[in-house]
Coordinates of C-alpha atoms in Angstrom, one line a residue:
Chain A
M1 CA -92.7 115.9 76.7
K2 CA -90.5 112.8 77.9
L3 CA -86.8 113.4 78.6
E4 CA -86.2 111.6 74.8
T5 CA -87.6 115.1 73.9
I6 CA -85.1 117.5 75.8
A7 CA -82.6 115.1 74.8
F8 CA -83.9 115.2 71.0
N9 CA -84.1 118.5 71.1
N10 CA -81.0 119.5 72.8
L11 CA -79.1 118.0 69.8
R12 CA -81.5 119.5 67.1
R13 CA -80.7 123.0 68.4
R14 CA -77.2 122.4 69.1
K15 CA -76.0 121.2 65.6
S16 CA -72.1 122.0 65.8
R17 CA -71.3 120.1 69.2
L18 CA -74.0 117.0 67.5
A19 CA -71.2 117.6 64.4
F20 CA -68.6 116.7 67.0
L21 CA -70.1 113.6 68.5
I22 CA -71.1 112.4 65.4
A23 CA -67.8 112.9 63.6
G24 CA -65.9 111.4 66.3
L25 CA -67.7 108.1 65.9
L26 CA -68.2 108.3 62.3
I27 CA -64.2 108.3 61.4
G28 CA -64.0 105.3 63.5
V29 CA -67.1 103.4 62.0
S30 CA -66.5 104.4 59.2
T31 CA -63.1 103.1 59.1
V32 CA -63.6 99.7 60.1
V33 CA -66.6 99.5 57.3
T34 CA -64.1 100.2 54.8
L35 CA -61.5 97.8 56.0
I36 CA -63.5 94.9 56.8
S37 CA -65.9 95.3 52.9
L38 CA -61.9 96.2 51.3
S39 CA -60.4 93.1 52.9
T40 CA -63.6 91.2 51.8
T41 CA -63.9 92.6 48.5
L42 CA -59.7 91.9 48.5
T43 CA -60.4 87.8 49.5
E44 CA -62.5 87.7 46.6
D45 CA -60.3 89.3 44.4
V46 CA -57.1 87.2 45.9
Q47 CA -59.6 83.9 45.5
K48 CA -59.8 84.5 41.3
K49 CA -56.5 85.6 41.7
M50 CA -55.0 82.5 43.1
E51 CA -57.4 80.1 40.3
N52 CA -55.2 81.1 38.2
Y53 CA -52.6 79.0 39.7
G54 CA -54.2 76.1 39.2
A55 CA -55.2 73.3 40.6
N56 CA -55.3 72.7 44.6
I57 CA -56.5 68.6 45.0
L58 CA -54.5 66.0 42.8
I59 CA -56.6 62.7 41.9
T60 CA -54.4 59.1 41.3
P61 CA -55.2 56.3 40.6
H62 CA -54.4 54.5 44.1
S63 CA -51.0 52.5 43.5
D64 CA -48.5 51.8 46.0
D65 CA -45.6 50.9 43.8
L66 CA -46.4 53.1 40.4
S67 CA -44.3 56.1 39.2
L68 CA -47.0 57.2 36.3
N69 CA -46.8 61.1 38.4
Y70 CA -47.8 64.3 36.2
G71 CA -46.6 66.4 38.8
G72 CA -43.2 65.4 39.3
I73 CA -42.5 63.5 36.3
S74 CA -41.4 60.0 35.7
L75 CA -43.5 57.9 33.0
G76 CA -41.1 54.9 33.1
G77 CA -41.5 52.0 30.8
V78 CA -42.2 50.5 33.9
S79 CA -45.4 49.4 34.2
L80 CA -47.2 47.6 37.1
D81 CA -51.1 47.2 36.7
P82 CA -52.3 49.8 38.9
Q83 CA -56.0 50.3 39.9
E84 CA -57.5 52.8 37.4
I85 CA -59.6 56.0 37.5
H86 CA -62.9 55.7 35.2
Q87 CA -63.9 58.6 33.3
E88 CA -67.4 57.8 34.1
D89 CA -67.1 58.2 38.3
L90 CA -65.8 61.4 37.3
I91 CA -69.7 62.7 37.9
K92 CA -69.7 61.6 41.5
I93 CA -67.3 64.2 42.3
M94 CA -69.6 67.3 41.7
S95 CA -72.3 65.1 43.9
I96 CA -70.1 66.1 47.4
R97 CA -71.2 68.4 49.8
N98 CA -69.1 71.1 49.0
H99 CA -69.4 70.7 45.0
L100 CA -70.2 74.4 45.0
N101 CA -66.4 75.2 45.6
I102 CA -65.3 73.2 42.7
S103 CA -64.2 75.5 40.0
V104 CA -62.9 73.3 37.3
V105 CA -62.3 69.5 37.0
A106 CA -59.7 67.9 34.4
P107 CA -59.0 64.6 33.7
K108 CA -56.6 63.4 31.5
V109 CA -55.0 60.0 30.3
L110 CA -51.2 60.1 30.1
G111 CA -49.0 57.7 27.8
A112 CA -46.1 57.1 25.7
M113 CA -45.8 57.0 21.8
I114 CA -43.3 56.5 19.1
V115 CA -44.1 59.8 16.9
N116 CA -41.3 59.9 13.9
G117 CA -39.3 57.3 15.4
E118 CA -38.9 59.3 18.5
R119 CA -40.7 58.2 22.0
V120 CA -43.1 61.3 22.8
M121 CA -45.3 61.1 25.9
I122 CA -48.7 62.1 25.2
M123 CA -51.4 63.6 27.3
G124 CA -55.3 63.5 26.5
V125 CA -57.4 66.0 27.7
E126 CA -60.3 67.8 27.6
P127 CA -59.5 71.1 26.4
D128 CA -62.2 73.5 27.1
K129 CA -61.3 72.7 31.0
E130 CA -57.8 72.3 30.9
F131 CA -56.9 75.4 29.4
R132 CA -58.6 76.9 31.3
L133 CA -57.2 75.8 34.9
K134 CA -53.4 76.1 33.2
K135 CA -54.3 80.0 32.3
W136 CA -50.4 80.4 32.4
W137 CA -50.4 78.4 29.3
K138 CA -49.5 80.7 26.6
V139 CA -50.1 79.0 22.7
N140 CA -48.9 80.0 19.8
G141 CA -51.5 79.2 17.1
R142 CA -54.8 78.0 19.2
P143 CA -55.6 75.8 21.4
I144 CA -57.1 72.4 20.5
E145 CA -60.8 72.1 19.3
E146 CA -61.0 68.8 17.5
S147 CA -60.3 65.4 17.5
H148 CA -57.4 65.2 15.3
E149 CA -55.8 68.0 16.4
L150 CA -52.4 68.5 18.3
V151 CA -50.6 71.4 20.6
A152 CA -46.8 70.7 21.3
G153 CA -44.6 71.4 24.1
A154 CA -42.1 73.3 23.0
S155 CA -38.8 70.6 23.7
V156 CA -40.8 68.2 21.9
A157 CA -41.8 70.3 18.7
Q158 CA -38.2 71.2 18.8
K159 CA -36.9 67.5 19.0
L160 CA -39.7 66.6 16.4
G161 CA -38.8 69.4 14.1
L162 CA -42.7 70.6 13.8
Q163 CA -44.0 73.5 12.9
M164 CA -47.5 75.3 13.0
G165 CA -50.0 73.7 10.7
D166 CA -47.2 70.4 10.0
K167 CA -49.7 67.1 10.0
V168 CA -48.0 64.6 12.4
E169 CA -48.8 60.5 12.4
I170 CA -49.3 59.0 15.7
G171 CA -50.4 55.4 15.6
G172 CA -51.4 55.5 12.3
E173 CA -53.7 58.9 12.6
T174 CA -53.0 61.9 11.4
F175 CA -52.9 65.3 13.3
T176 CA -52.5 68.9 12.5
L177 CA -50.5 71.2 14.8
T178 CA -52.6 73.9 15.7
G179 CA -50.5 75.6 18.5
I180 CA -47.0 75.0 20.2
L181 CA -46.7 75.9 23.7
E182 CA -44.4 78.6 24.9
K183 CA -41.5 77.1 26.5
S184 CA -42.2 77.3 30.3
G185 CA -39.1 75.3 32.1
S186 CA -42.3 72.9 33.4
Q187 CA -42.9 69.1 32.4
D188 CA -45.2 70.6 30.0
D189 CA -42.8 71.4 27.4
Q190 CA -42.0 67.6 26.7
I191 CA -45.8 66.7 25.7
L192 CA -47.7 66.6 23.1
I193 CA -51.5 67.8 23.8
A194 CA -54.6 65.5 22.0
A195 CA -58.4 65.4 22.9
L196 CA -58.7 62.9 25.9
P197 CA -60.9 60.4 23.4
T198 CA -58.4 60.4 20.7
A199 CA -55.8 59.8 23.3
Q200 CA -57.5 57.2 25.3
R201 CA -58.1 55.5 21.9
L202 CA -54.7 55.5 21.0
L203 CA -53.3 54.6 24.0
G204 CA -55.7 51.9 24.2
K205 CA -57.2 53.4 27.5
E206 CA -61.1 54.1 26.2
G207 CA -62.7 55.1 29.5
I208 CA -59.6 55.7 31.8
V209 CA -58.0 58.7 33.1
S210 CA -54.4 58.6 34.6
L211 CA -55.2 61.7 36.8
V212 CA -57.3 64.4 37.5
E213 CA -56.5 68.0 38.3
V214 CA -59.5 69.5 40.5
A215 CA -59.4 73.5 41.1
A216 CA -61.5 74.3 44.2
L217 CA -62.0 78.1 45.1
C218 CA -63.3 79.4 48.5
A219 CA -62.4 81.9 51.2
N220 CA -62.3 79.6 53.9
C221 CA -61.1 76.7 51.9
P222 CA -62.1 73.3 53.3
V223 CA -59.5 72.0 51.1
T224 CA -58.9 68.7 53.2
D225 CA -62.5 68.3 53.8
M226 CA -62.9 68.2 50.2
V227 CA -60.3 66.0 49.7
D228 CA -62.4 63.6 52.3
Q229 CA -65.4 64.1 50.3
I230 CA -64.0 63.2 47.3
S231 CA -61.7 60.1 48.5
E232 CA -65.4 58.8 49.9
V233 CA -66.9 59.0 46.3
L234 CA -63.8 57.8 44.6
P235 CA -62.8 54.9 46.8
G236 CA -60.2 53.3 44.5
A237 CA -58.3 56.7 44.1
D238 CA -55.6 58.5 45.5
V239 CA -56.8 61.9 46.2
S240 CA -54.5 64.7 47.7
A241 CA -54.2 68.5 48.6
I242 CA -51.5 70.8 47.3
Q243 CA -51.3 71.8 50.5
Q244 CA -48.6 74.4 50.0
V245 CA -50.9 76.4 47.9
V246 CA -53.4 76.2 50.3
K247 CA -51.5 77.4 53.4
T248 CA -50.0 80.4 51.4
R249 CA -53.1 81.7 50.4
M250 CA -54.5 81.4 53.8
H251 CA -51.7 83.1 55.2
A252 CA -51.6 86.2 52.9
L253 CA -55.5 86.8 53.8
N254 CA -55.1 86.0 57.0
Q255 CA -52.4 88.9 57.4
F256 CA -54.3 91.3 55.5
R257 CA -57.5 90.5 58.1
N258 CA -55.3 91.1 60.7
F259 CA -53.9 94.2 59.6
S260 CA -57.2 95.6 58.8
L261 CA -58.5 94.9 62.2
A262 CA -55.3 96.1 64.1
V263 CA -55.8 99.4 62.1
A264 CA -59.6 99.6 62.7
A265 CA -59.2 98.9 66.7
V266 CA -56.8 101.9 66.7
V267 CA -59.1 104.5 64.9
L268 CA -61.9 103.2 66.7
L269 CA -60.6 104.2 70.4
I270 CA -59.7 107.5 68.4
G271 CA -63.3 107.9 67.9
A272 CA -64.2 106.6 71.4
L273 CA -61.9 109.5 72.8
V274 CA -63.5 111.7 70.6
V275 CA -67.0 111.3 72.1
F276 CA -66.0 110.9 75.4
V277 CA -64.4 113.9 75.2
T278 CA -67.0 115.9 73.9
M279 CA -69.2 113.8 76.2
M280 CA -67.4 115.6 79.3
G281 CA -67.2 118.8 77.7
S282 CA -70.6 118.4 77.1
V283 CA -71.4 117.7 80.5
N284 CA -69.3 120.5 82.3
E285 CA -70.6 122.9 80.0
R286 CA -74.3 121.5 81.2
T287 CA -73.5 121.3 85.0
R288 CA -75.6 124.6 85.6
E289 CA -78.6 123.0 83.2
I290 CA -78.1 119.7 85.2
G291 CA -78.5 121.4 88.4
I292 CA -81.4 122.8 87.0
F293 CA -83.3 119.5 86.4
R294 CA -81.9 118.2 89.8
A295 CA -83.8 121.6 91.2
L296 CA -86.8 120.6 89.3
G297 CA -86.9 117.2 90.7
F298 CA -85.2 114.8 88.2
R299 CA -83.7 111.9 89.6
R300 CA -79.8 110.7 89.6
A301 CA -81.5 108.2 87.2
H302 CA -83.4 110.7 84.6
I303 CA -80.2 112.7 84.2
M304 CA -78.0 109.3 83.2
R305 CA -81.1 108.3 80.8
L306 CA -81.4 111.3 79.5
I307 CA -77.0 111.6 78.6
L308 CA -77.3 108.5 77.8
F309 CA -80.4 108.4 75.2
E310 CA -78.3 111.4 73.5
S311 CA -75.6 109.2 72.8
T312 CA -77.4 106.7 71.8
L313 CA -79.0 108.9 69.3
V314 CA -75.7 110.3 68.0
S315 CA -74.5 106.6 67.9
I316 CA -77.1 105.3 65.2
I317 CA -76.8 108.3 63.1
A318 CA -73.3 108.0 63.3
G319 CA -73.5 103.9 62.7
I320 CA -75.8 105.0 59.5
F321 CA -73.3 107.5 58.2
G322 CA -70.2 105.8 59.0
F323 CA -71.7 102.3 57.0
L324 CA -72.3 104.6 54.3
I325 CA -69.4 106.5 54.0
G326 CA -67.2 103.4 54.6
M327 CA -69.1 101.9 51.3
G328 CA -68.3 104.5 49.7
V329 CA -64.9 105.2 50.8
T330 CA -63.8 101.4 49.6
Y331 CA -65.5 102.2 46.1
L332 CA -63.4 105.1 45.6
I333 CA -59.9 103.2 46.4
L334 CA -60.3 99.8 45.4
P335 CA -59.6 100.3 42.2
L336 CA -55.8 101.3 43.6
M337 CA -55.7 98.2 45.6
T338 CA -56.4 95.9 42.5
D339 CA -56.5 95.6 38.4
N340 CA -59.2 93.4 38.2
E341 CA -62.5 94.7 37.6
V342 CA -64.4 94.1 41.4
A343 CA -67.4 94.5 42.1
L344 CA -68.7 96.5 45.8
H345 CA -70.8 93.9 48.1
W346 CA -73.4 95.4 50.1
D347 CA -73.8 93.2 53.4
P348 CA -76.9 94.1 55.4
M349 CA -75.1 92.0 58.1
L350 CA -72.1 95.1 58.1
G351 CA -74.4 97.4 57.8
G352 CA -75.9 96.2 61.3
G353 CA -73.1 95.5 62.7
A354 CA -71.7 99.3 62.0
V355 CA -74.6 100.8 63.5
L356 CA -74.4 98.1 66.8
L357 CA -70.5 98.9 67.0
A358 CA -71.3 102.9 67.0
L359 CA -73.6 102.1 70.1
L360 CA -71.4 99.8 72.0
V361 CA -68.5 102.6 71.6
G362 CA -71.1 105.8 71.6
T363 CA -72.5 104.1 74.8
L364 CA -69.2 103.5 76.7
A365 CA -67.7 106.7 75.7
S366 CA -71.0 108.5 77.5
F367 CA -71.0 105.9 80.5
Y368 CA -68.6 107.9 82.7
P369 CA -69.8 111.2 81.6
A370 CA -73.2 110.2 82.2
L371 CA -72.9 108.8 85.7
K372 CA -70.2 112.2 86.2
A373 CA -73.7 114.5 85.7
S374 CA -75.8 112.6 87.5
R375 CA -73.4 113.1 90.3
L376 CA -72.6 116.7 90.3
D377 CA -74.2 118.5 93.3
P378 CA -77.1 120.4 92.6
T379 CA -75.9 123.2 94.6
E380 CA -72.8 123.2 93.1
A381 CA -74.5 123.4 90.0
L382 CA -76.3 126.4 90.7
R383 CA -74.0 128.5 92.2
A384 CA -76.7 130.9 92.0
L385 CA -78.9 129.9 94.7
Chain B
M1 CA -98.5 122.8 112.6
P2 CA -96.8 125.5 110.3
F3 CA -96.1 123.9 106.7
V4 CA -92.6 124.2 107.2
Q5 CA -90.3 124.1 110.0
L6 CA -86.8 124.4 110.7
K7 CA -85.1 123.0 113.7
Q8 CA -82.0 123.9 115.1
L9 CA -80.0 124.4 111.9
D10 CA -76.6 125.0 111.6
K11 CA -74.8 124.8 108.3
H12 CA -71.1 125.3 108.2
F13 CA -68.8 125.5 105.0
E14 CA -65.5 124.4 105.5
S15 CA -62.4 125.9 103.5
R16 CA -58.9 125.0 104.4
A17 CA -58.3 126.4 107.9
D18 CA -61.6 128.3 107.8
C19 CA -64.9 127.5 108.9
V20 CA -67.5 129.9 107.8
I21 CA -70.8 129.6 109.7
A22 CA -73.7 130.4 107.4
L23 CA -76.9 129.3 109.5
N24 CA -76.4 129.2 113.5
K25 CA -79.1 126.8 115.6
F26 CA -81.6 128.4 113.0
E27 CA -85.4 127.9 114.1
L28 CA -87.9 129.1 111.8
A29 CA -92.1 128.2 111.4
V30 CA -93.7 128.9 108.0
E31 CA -97.7 128.8 108.1
E32 CA -99.2 127.8 104.9
G33 CA -100.3 130.4 102.8
S34 CA -98.0 133.1 104.0
F35 CA -95.7 135.5 101.6
L36 CA -92.5 135.3 103.5
G37 CA -89.7 137.6 102.3
I38 CA -86.2 136.7 103.7
M39 CA -83.7 139.6 103.8
G40 CA -80.3 140.7 104.9
P41 CA -76.9 142.1 103.6
S42 CA -75.2 139.8 101.4
G43 CA -73.1 136.8 103.3
S44 CA -75.9 136.6 106.4
G45 CA -77.0 133.5 105.2
K46 CA -80.3 134.0 103.2
S47 CA -79.3 132.1 100.0
T48 CA -77.8 129.0 102.0
L49 CA -80.7 129.1 104.1
L50 CA -83.1 128.9 100.5
S51 CA -80.8 125.7 99.2
I52 CA -81.6 123.8 102.3
L53 CA -85.3 124.4 102.0
G54 CA -85.2 123.5 98.6
G55 CA -83.6 120.3 99.6
L56 CA -80.3 121.0 97.7
C57 CA -78.0 121.3 100.5
H58 CA -77.2 119.0 103.2
P59 CA -77.8 120.7 106.4
T60 CA -74.7 120.1 109.2
A61 CA -77.1 119.7 111.7
G62 CA -81.1 119.9 112.5
K63 CA -83.9 119.1 110.6
V64 CA -86.2 120.6 107.8
L65 CA -89.8 119.3 107.8
V66 CA -92.2 120.6 105.2
D67 CA -95.4 118.9 105.3
D68 CA -94.2 116.9 108.5
I69 CA -91.4 115.2 106.4
D70 CA -88.3 115.2 107.7
I71 CA -86.6 116.1 103.7
Y72 CA -82.8 115.4 105.1
G73 CA -83.7 111.6 106.4
L74 CA -84.7 110.6 102.5
S75 CA -82.7 109.2 100.2
S76 CA -81.3 111.4 97.6
E77 CA -83.8 109.9 95.1
Q78 CA -86.6 110.6 97.3
R79 CA -85.4 114.2 98.1
A80 CA -85.7 114.3 94.1
D81 CA -88.7 113.2 93.8
F82 CA -90.2 115.9 97.0
R83 CA -88.4 118.8 94.9
R84 CA -91.1 117.9 92.2
E85 CA -93.9 117.1 94.0
Y86 CA -93.9 119.6 96.7
L87 CA -91.3 122.4 95.5
G88 CA -91.4 125.3 92.4
F89 CA -88.2 127.0 92.3
V90 CA -87.7 130.5 90.5
F91 CA -84.3 131.2 90.3
Q92 CA -82.4 134.6 90.6
S93 CA -81.2 134.2 86.6
F94 CA -84.5 132.9 85.8
N95 CA -82.1 129.2 84.8
L96 CA -84.5 128.4 81.4
I97 CA -83.1 125.5 79.3
P98 CA -81.9 127.6 76.5
Y99 CA -82.5 124.6 73.9
L100 CA -86.5 124.5 74.9
T101 CA -88.9 126.5 74.0
A102 CA -91.1 128.1 76.4
L103 CA -94.0 125.1 76.4
E104 CA -90.7 122.7 76.5
N105 CA -89.2 124.3 79.6
V106 CA -92.4 124.6 81.5
M107 CA -93.0 121.2 80.8
L108 CA -89.6 120.0 82.4
P109 CA -90.9 119.2 85.9
L110 CA -93.5 116.8 83.4
A111 CA -91.1 115.2 81.8
V112 CA -90.3 112.6 84.4
K113 CA -93.6 112.2 85.1
K114 CA -95.6 109.8 83.9
L115 CA -98.7 111.4 81.9
A116 CA -99.7 111.7 78.9
T117 CA -97.8 114.4 76.5
A118 CA -101.2 116.0 75.3
E119 CA -102.0 116.3 79.0
K120 CA -98.6 118.2 80.3
K121 CA -98.8 120.4 77.2
R122 CA -102.3 121.4 77.7
M123 CA -101.3 122.0 82.0
A124 CA -98.0 124.1 80.7
A125 CA -100.2 126.1 78.3
E126 CA -102.4 126.8 81.1
V127 CA -100.3 128.1 83.4
L128 CA -98.1 129.6 80.7
K129 CA -101.7 131.6 80.2
R130 CA -101.9 132.3 83.9
V131 CA -98.8 134.2 84.1
G132 CA -99.7 136.0 81.0
L133 CA -98.0 134.2 78.0
A134 CA -99.9 132.6 75.8
H135 CA -98.8 134.2 72.8
R136 CA -95.0 133.3 73.9
I137 CA -95.3 129.8 73.6
A138 CA -93.3 128.6 71.0
H139 CA -90.3 130.7 71.3
L140 CA -87.1 130.1 72.7
P141 CA -85.4 131.8 75.9
N142 CA -83.4 134.1 73.8
Q143 CA -86.5 135.5 72.1
L144 CA -87.9 136.9 75.3
S145 CA -87.6 139.9 77.0
G146 CA -86.5 139.3 80.5
G147 CA -89.8 140.0 81.8
E148 CA -91.0 137.3 79.1
Q149 CA -88.5 134.7 80.6
E150 CA -89.4 135.7 84.6
R151 CA -92.8 134.5 83.4
V152 CA -92.1 131.5 82.2
A153 CA -89.5 130.7 85.1
I154 CA -92.7 131.0 87.5
A155 CA -95.3 129.3 85.2
R156 CA -93.1 126.3 85.6
A157 CA -92.8 126.8 89.2
L158 CA -96.3 126.1 89.2
V159 CA -97.3 124.1 86.8
N160 CA -96.8 120.9 89.0
N161 CA -99.1 122.8 91.5
P162 CA -96.6 122.5 94.8
P163 CA -97.7 123.3 97.8
L164 CA -94.3 125.6 98.2
I165 CA -92.7 127.9 95.7
L166 CA -89.1 129.0 96.4
A167 CA -87.5 132.1 94.8
D168 CA -84.1 133.6 94.8
E169 CA -83.9 137.4 93.5
P170 CA -86.4 137.3 90.9
T171 CA -86.7 140.7 90.5
G172 CA -82.6 141.0 90.4
S173 CA -82.1 141.7 86.9
L174 CA -85.2 143.2 86.0
D175 CA -86.0 147.0 85.5
I176 CA -88.6 148.6 87.9
A177 CA -91.5 148.4 85.7
T178 CA -90.8 144.6 85.1
S179 CA -90.1 143.9 89.0
E180 CA -93.5 145.3 90.2
E181 CA -95.2 143.4 87.5
I182 CA -93.8 140.6 88.4
M183 CA -94.3 141.3 92.3
E184 CA -97.8 141.9 91.4
L185 CA -97.8 138.3 89.9
F186 CA -97.1 136.6 93.4
K187 CA -99.0 138.6 94.9
E188 CA -102.0 137.3 92.8
L189 CA -100.9 133.9 93.0
N190 CA -100.3 134.5 97.0
A191 CA -103.4 135.7 97.5
E192 CA -104.8 132.3 95.4
G193 CA -103.5 130.5 98.9
Q194 CA -99.8 129.7 97.4
T195 CA -97.7 129.6 99.9
I196 CA -94.3 131.6 99.2
I197 CA -90.6 132.1 100.1
M198 CA -88.6 134.7 98.2
V199 CA -84.9 135.6 99.2
T200 CA -84.3 139.2 97.9
H201 CA -82.5 141.8 99.1
N202 CA -84.5 144.7 97.1
D203 CA -86.4 146.9 99.6
E204 CA -89.1 147.9 97.0
N205 CA -90.3 144.3 97.4
R206 CA -91.2 144.7 100.8
P207 CA -94.5 145.9 100.6
Y208 CA -95.7 142.7 98.8
F209 CA -94.8 140.4 101.6
D210 CA -96.9 139.3 104.6
R211 CA -94.1 138.4 106.7
I212 CA -90.3 139.5 106.4
V213 CA -87.3 138.0 108.3
V214 CA -84.3 139.6 108.1
L215 CA -81.0 137.8 108.7
R216 CA -77.8 138.4 109.7
D217 CA -74.8 136.4 110.3
G218 CA -76.6 133.2 110.0
V219 CA -79.5 134.1 112.8
I220 CA -82.5 135.7 112.9
D221 CA -82.3 139.3 113.3
S222 CA -85.8 140.8 113.1
D223 CA -89.2 138.6 112.4
N224 CA -92.5 140.9 111.5
A225 CA -95.8 139.2 110.2
R226 CA -96.5 142.9 108.9
I227 CA -99.9 142.1 108.3
P228 CA -100.9 139.7 110.4
K229 CA -102.4 136.9 108.4
A230 CA -105.3 134.5 109.7
V231 CA -104.4 130.7 109.8
A232 CA -106.9 128.6 107.9

């Protein structure tokens, strides 16, 4: 038999007290686990939603005085000869260090054409990417799929008197209108959308794109890093982050995280108090027992070890179960926090952290009771002697 | 040289204005191999004396020498070691640990020693057999009778082979028949050479002692060695 055997038997044969000790830590640890796993999972969820808000990096041709700009549009007839972005260079974007964070790269070509006697802006896009990026686009009909199909913005369709399925002649080629965008109040209402290669041919800009929108998704999006990285591989282009979106994103997530941590700290403090009070009670209750140990020749250090070993055992149990319960609670309340289907993450780091946290709190809360126990006067403890 | 020597021992308890003198210039020498009974009325200082002998309670003045060791000259941790190596306690109300079995209770003094668990078990089982409890090894204290609990307590005091056993009213809560059995057990142990100092106020225990010291108000009232014992 060793000191550990005594501690182990004490816990084993006094189950109600053991339950109390474990419960105290358990509540604290499982709350922390719940909040952390919840905030991690929700962060991912928010990221997915954020992706719906579109691009957060814009690549434009390098030019000081050209106002060919799609975001905040002014596509005048004044046309200097800007540096242009060549389509074949875009593949380099995927070679940057943070390329895994890039979700969509949507190049497009913009230009003015005369359609039915009206001056209209045409935008050539890669349909699958563009429609993935602009999730808010509501198409009556269907997105373009082939080279001679068109989707029209609401205003332009009205201006030209276009209906779904109409044939439209642009630059001597005939297109079929497959869909009309719902009115959004943005410049999207004013454009005709065609497939990129077709538009490039019509506008005489083969192999050239006017503008690239990039959507990057990430938890701690190093967007400014990514901007630098893209600038490096595309020296002829201006790369800029749409900072506002990024900042709002980070702000919302940080707030949630801070809130979680604050709540977790409070609950953990309560847990520590429960352990402290229970351990203190246990020491008082065991005054006599500790007196016996001392009379039988246990040193003070032995008594401390005995009590701290007990708290260690309790903490490990509470840490493991706290982790499991926390994950269970997360699983249960996750559907209430988000509409999306979100998978639970089993993070072994979080599990290890939970046990460490329980150990830290349990040991700290038991240290004073252990010290007090070790300083008990054996005669006080053994009044009968 | 006597095994235990108490020299000029004073013990005062101070509570508010009162100062109770529990022991006053107390002198006592106990030879190895004796079975000493300390008797006297309540409040005569006999329990205090036993606490001081057991290294549990600092005297106000004076010295306690056991095997020529000045036990109150030791540090508190060293005194714990001293208790473990030199003393076996048998407490008034047995003081068994309720969540440990008979065998585990007996192993308690060995818990902090560096011995193989198997060896500790063997030693504990042996003393339990010696006190006649070989069949109750795995029982918890509340599953044992008073006499059996007392035997476990005695086994626990013996397991470390201490030179001195201190017993405080070991028959205090036992019926007469069981008391006799327990006193017989102590007698046998003493016959095997074990030094025992026992505090009691039960007159029926008198015949078992080879020396009886009666205390009154912190001093020795009478000291008679009933059967003079040859000192080896």
